[in-house]
mmCIF file of C-alpha atoms in Angstrom:
data_model
loop_
_atom_site.group_PDB
_atom_site.id
_atom_site.type_symbol
_atom_site.label_atom_id
_atom_site.label_comp_id
_atom_site.label_asym_id
_atom_site.label_seq_id
_atom_site.Cartn_x
_atom_site.Cartn_y
_atom_site.Cartn_z
ATOM 1 C CA SER A 257 5.376 -0.959 -15.569
ATOM 2 C CA LEU A 258 5.383 -3.529 -12.798
ATOM 3 C CA GLY A 259 8.687 -4.086 -11.078
ATOM 4 C CA ASN A 260 9.551 -0.534 -10.119
ATOM 5 C CA SER A 261 10.510 -0.320 -6.471
ATOM 6 C CA ASP A 262 11.850 1.895 -3.720
ATOM 7 C CA TYR A 263 12.072 2.132 0.086
ATOM 8 C CA GLY A 264 8.346 2.550 0.578
ATOM 9 C CA PHE A 265 4.887 3.079 -0.848
ATOM 10 C CA MET A 266 1.782 5.001 0.296
ATOM 11 C CA PHE A 267 -1.706 4.298 -1.042
ATOM 12 C CA ASP A 268 -5.389 4.566 -0.142
ATOM 13 C CA VAL A 269 -8.015 1.877 0.355
ATOM 14 C CA LYS A 270 -11.717 2.692 0.249
ATOM 15 C CA ALA A 271 -14.322 0.364 1.728
ATOM 16 C CA LYS A 272 -17.379 0.252 -0.517
ATOM 17 C CA ASP A 273 -20.857 -0.530 0.863
ATOM 18 C CA HIS A 274 -19.665 -2.824 3.658
ATOM 19 C CA SER A 275 -17.095 -2.302 6.411
ATOM 20 C CA ILE A 276 -13.909 -4.354 6.153
ATOM 21 C CA CYS A 277 -10.984 -5.323 8.372
ATOM 22 C CA VAL A 278 -7.550 -5.454 6.699
ATOM 23 C CA ARG A 279 -5.448 -8.279 8.191
ATOM 24 C CA ALA A 280 -2.292 -8.281 6.020
ATOM 25 C CA LEU A 281 -0.616 -6.949 2.892
ATOM 26 C CA HIS A 282 0.937 -9.302 0.351
ATOM 27 C CA LEU A 283 4.014 -7.718 -1.223
ATOM 28 C CA THR A 284 6.922 -8.241 -3.597
ATOM 29 C CA SER A 285 10.388 -6.680 -3.795
ATOM 30 C CA GLY A 286 12.098 -5.311 -6.887
ATOM 31 C CA SER A 287 15.249 -7.283 -6.163
ATOM 32 C CA GLY A 288 13.782 -10.211 -4.249
ATOM 33 C CA GLY A 289 16.216 -9.497 -1.425
ATOM 34 C CA GLY A 290 16.053 -9.679 2.322
ATOM 35 C CA ALA A 291 15.077 -10.724 4.799
ATOM 36 C CA TRP A 292 14.507 -7.045 5.589
ATOM 37 C CA PRO A 293 12.412 -5.249 8.204
ATOM 38 C CA TYR A 294 9.068 -3.874 6.999
ATOM 39 C CA CYS A 295 6.820 -1.464 8.874
ATOM 40 C CA VAL A 296 3.216 -0.752 7.963
ATOM 41 C CA TYR A 297 1.521 2.481 9.045
ATOM 42 C CA THR A 298 -2.065 3.640 8.615
ATOM 43 C CA ALA A 299 -4.160 6.780 8.988
ATOM 44 C CA ALA A 300 -7.782 7.732 8.417
ATOM 45 C CA GLY A 301 -8.385 9.530 5.121
ATOM 46 C CA SER A 302 -6.050 9.981 2.179
ATOM 47 C CA TRP A 303 -2.241 9.928 2.440
ATOM 48 C CA LYS A 304 -1.859 13.085 0.328
ATOM 49 C CA SER A 305 -2.317 15.710 3.039
ATOM 50 C CA ILE A 306 -0.309 13.824 5.688
ATOM 51 C CA ALA A 307 2.406 12.076 3.649
ATOM 52 C CA SER A 308 5.363 13.542 5.567
ATOM 53 C CA LYS A 309 3.593 14.047 8.924
ATOM 54 C CA LYS A 310 4.682 11.008 10.939
ATOM 55 C CA SER A 311 2.586 12.057 13.952
ATOM 56 C CA LYS A 312 -0.614 11.524 11.924
ATOM 57 C CA TRP A 313 0.182 7.851 11.274
ATOM 58 C CA THR A 314 -0.113 4.760 13.498
ATOM 59 C CA GLN A 315 2.179 1.764 13.112
ATOM 60 C CA VAL A 316 0.057 -1.351 12.596
ATOM 61 C CA GLY A 317 2.627 -3.875 11.418
ATOM 62 C CA LYS A 318 6.295 -4.727 11.808
ATOM 63 C CA GLU A 319 7.869 -7.814 10.373
ATOM 64 C CA ILE A 320 11.092 -9.152 8.932
ATOM 65 C CA ALA A 321 10.367 -10.727 5.576
ATOM 66 C CA ALA A 322 12.112 -11.913 2.439
ATOM 67 C CA LEU A 323 9.876 -10.731 -0.391
ATOM 68 C CA PRO A 324 9.970 -12.485 -3.767
ATOM 69 C CA ARG A 325 10.441 -10.659 -7.076
ATOM 70 C CA PRO A 326 7.233 -9.863 -9.011
ATOM 71 C CA CYS A 327 8.291 -12.042 -11.957
ATOM 72 C CA GLN A 328 8.107 -15.098 -9.690
ATOM 73 C CA GLY A 329 4.328 -14.751 -9.462
ATOM 74 C CA LEU A 330 4.492 -14.990 -5.675
ATOM 75 C CA SER A 331 4.161 -12.557 -2.788
ATOM 76 C CA ALA A 332 5.005 -12.556 0.912
ATOM 77 C CA ARG A 333 2.525 -11.804 3.692
ATOM 78 C CA VAL A 334 3.239 -8.868 5.993
ATOM 79 C CA LYS A 335 0.714 -9.169 8.804
ATOM 80 C CA LEU A 336 -0.922 -6.295 10.634
ATOM 81 C CA VAL A 337 -1.931 -5.930 14.293
ATOM 82 C CA GLU A 338 -4.078 -8.703 15.745
ATOM 83 C CA ASP A 339 -7.318 -6.733 15.477
ATOM 84 C CA GLY A 340 -6.491 -5.623 11.937
ATOM 85 C CA VAL A 341 -7.296 -2.201 10.495
ATOM 86 C CA HIS A 342 -11.026 -1.516 10.384
ATOM 87 C CA ILE A 343 -12.382 0.620 7.545
ATOM 88 C CA ALA A 344 -16.027 1.669 7.822
ATOM 89 C CA ALA A 345 -18.271 1.472 4.762
ATOM 90 C CA GLY A 346 -17.689 4.440 2.458
ATOM 91 C CA CYS A 347 -14.490 5.541 4.241
ATOM 92 C CA VAL A 348 -10.897 5.877 2.995
ATOM 93 C CA GLN A 349 -7.883 4.612 4.940
ATOM 94 C CA SER A 350 -4.278 5.291 3.943
ATOM 95 C CA PHE A 351 -1.505 2.709 4.223
ATOM 96 C CA TYR A 352 2.254 3.152 4.112
ATOM 97 C CA VAL A 353 4.691 0.237 3.795
ATOM 98 C CA HIS A 354 8.353 1.084 4.428
ATOM 99 C CA SER A 355 11.670 -0.728 4.720
ATOM 100 C CA PRO A 356 14.865 1.149 5.622
ATOM 101 C CA SER A 357 17.031 -1.653 4.238
ATOM 102 C CA HIS A 358 17.118 -1.257 0.493
ATOM 103 C CA MET A 359 15.920 0.964 -2.339
ATOM 104 C CA THR A 360 14.233 -2.033 -4.014
ATOM 105 C CA ALA A 361 12.287 -3.129 -0.946
ATOM 106 C CA ILE A 362 8.717 -2.345 -2.111
ATOM 107 C CA THR A 363 7.382 -2.972 -5.616
ATOM 108 C CA PHE A 364 4.830 -0.688 -7.284
ATOM 109 C CA THR A 365 3.553 -0.013 -10.781
ATOM 110 C CA ALA A 366 4.701 3.240 -12.397
ATOM 111 C CA LYS A 367 2.408 5.086 -14.824
ATOM 112 C CA PRO A 368 -0.413 2.497 -14.639
ATOM 113 C CA LEU A 369 -2.706 2.260 -17.664
ATOM 114 C CA ASP A 370 -6.481 2.130 -17.806
ATOM 115 C CA GLN A 371 -7.372 -1.420 -18.882
ATOM 116 C CA GLU A 372 -9.949 -0.230 -21.426
ATOM 117 C CA THR A 373 -8.471 2.961 -22.911
ATOM 118 C CA LYS A 374 -4.784 2.109 -22.377
ATOM 119 C CA LEU A 375 -4.229 5.729 -21.306
ATOM 120 C CA THR A 376 -2.181 6.588 -18.215
ATOM 121 C CA LEU A 377 -4.442 6.919 -15.178
ATOM 122 C CA ARG A 378 -4.644 10.151 -13.248
ATOM 123 C CA ASP A 379 -4.011 10.703 -9.557
ATOM 124 C CA SER A 380 -6.736 9.466 -7.166
ATOM 125 C CA CYS A 381 -8.061 6.899 -9.641
ATOM 126 C CA ILE A 382 -9.134 3.424 -8.639
ATOM 127 C CA MET A 383 -6.280 1.054 -9.491
ATOM 128 C CA ASP A 384 -7.937 -2.193 -8.492
ATOM 129 C CA GLU A 385 -11.188 -3.204 -6.849
ATOM 130 C CA ASP A 386 -13.480 -6.017 -5.938
ATOM 131 C CA ALA A 387 -17.014 -6.098 -4.512
ATOM 132 C CA TYR A 388 -15.920 -4.684 -1.127
ATOM 133 C CA LEU A 389 -12.946 -2.358 -1.616
ATOM 134 C CA SER A 390 -11.129 -0.067 -4.017
ATOM 135 C CA ILE A 391 -7.367 0.537 -4.060
ATOM 136 C CA LEU A 392 -6.429 4.042 -5.210
ATOM 137 C CA THR A 393 -3.217 5.505 -6.632
ATOM 138 C CA GLY A 394 -0.220 6.161 -4.404
ATOM 139 C CA ALA A 395 3.309 7.505 -4.069
ATOM 140 C CA LYS A 396 6.754 6.021 -3.513
ATOM 141 C CA THR A 397 9.111 7.104 -0.759
ATOM 142 C CA CYS A 398 12.755 7.467 -1.731
ATOM 143 C CA SER A 399 14.564 7.404 1.610
ATOM 144 C CA GLU A 400 15.669 4.882 4.201
ATOM 145 C CA VAL A 401 14.029 7.270 6.703
ATOM 146 C CA ALA A 402 10.279 6.676 6.952
ATOM 147 C CA PHE A 403 8.060 9.634 5.896
ATOM 148 C CA ALA A 404 10.962 11.408 4.157
ATOM 149 C CA SER A 405 11.168 12.124 0.432
ATOM 150 C CA VAL A 406 7.649 11.264 -0.744
ATOM 151 C CA SER A 407 7.659 11.369 -4.547
ATOM 152 C CA THR A 408 4.461 12.487 -6.277
ATOM 153 C CA ASP A 409 6.028 13.297 -9.651
ATOM 154 C CA GLN A 410 3.945 10.629 -11.412
ATOM 155 C CA VAL A 411 0.984 8.336 -10.782
ATOM 156 C CA ARG A 412 1.870 4.994 -9.204
ATOM 157 C CA ALA A 413 -0.135 1.945 -8.154
ATOM 158 C CA PHE A 414 0.146 -0.552 -5.307
ATOM 159 C CA ALA A 415 1.484 -3.812 -6.757
ATOM 160 C CA GLY A 416 0.422 -6.213 -4.037
ATOM 161 C CA SER A 417 -2.788 -7.589 -2.638
ATOM 162 C CA ILE A 418 -4.811 -6.891 0.481
ATOM 163 C CA GLU A 419 -5.986 -9.625 2.814
ATOM 164 C CA TYR A 420 -9.216 -8.638 4.546
ATOM 165 C CA VAL A 421 -12.455 -9.891 6.057
ATOM 166 C CA LEU A 422 -15.881 -8.309 6.174
ATOM 167 C CA TRP A 423 -16.401 -6.464 9.422
ATOM 168 C CA CYS A 424 -19.706 -6.191 11.252
ATOM 169 C CA GLU A 425 -19.989 -3.016 13.294
ATOM 170 C CA SER A 426 -21.586 -3.523 16.699
#
């Protein structure tokens, strides 16, 4: 259900047939609190094999934001580095949003359901997509310390949106 939240969330984004550049993440908070500090990290490939390996990740965003609650139908923009995060066509990029301030800082969806079958989706499934990208399942982090206590006990889905532009490789 939407509205679950914790200190952080890791998830994967896959560019489809065209390269993209991610500029920002739009997020909500379980409690609607803050303003709290948020850090965004990224790494090439899936988060699963590097979830607790901080040295494999690069910080690409840091902002203090007051995120609204999901029931408000709004989100807050957490911007990334000026050049954005480039994802080549066909490639997967992992993202990790973390706030050390509160255990309701990042909202996600627990046990997401397939829209057609209404069955719980399995790990590594596409949670949302459009013509240019797919967002895959993820994991919450249960600690005020980034990269600590990654919980993979159940399937979870990113509950925000991704701001991006198409990227032309030169």
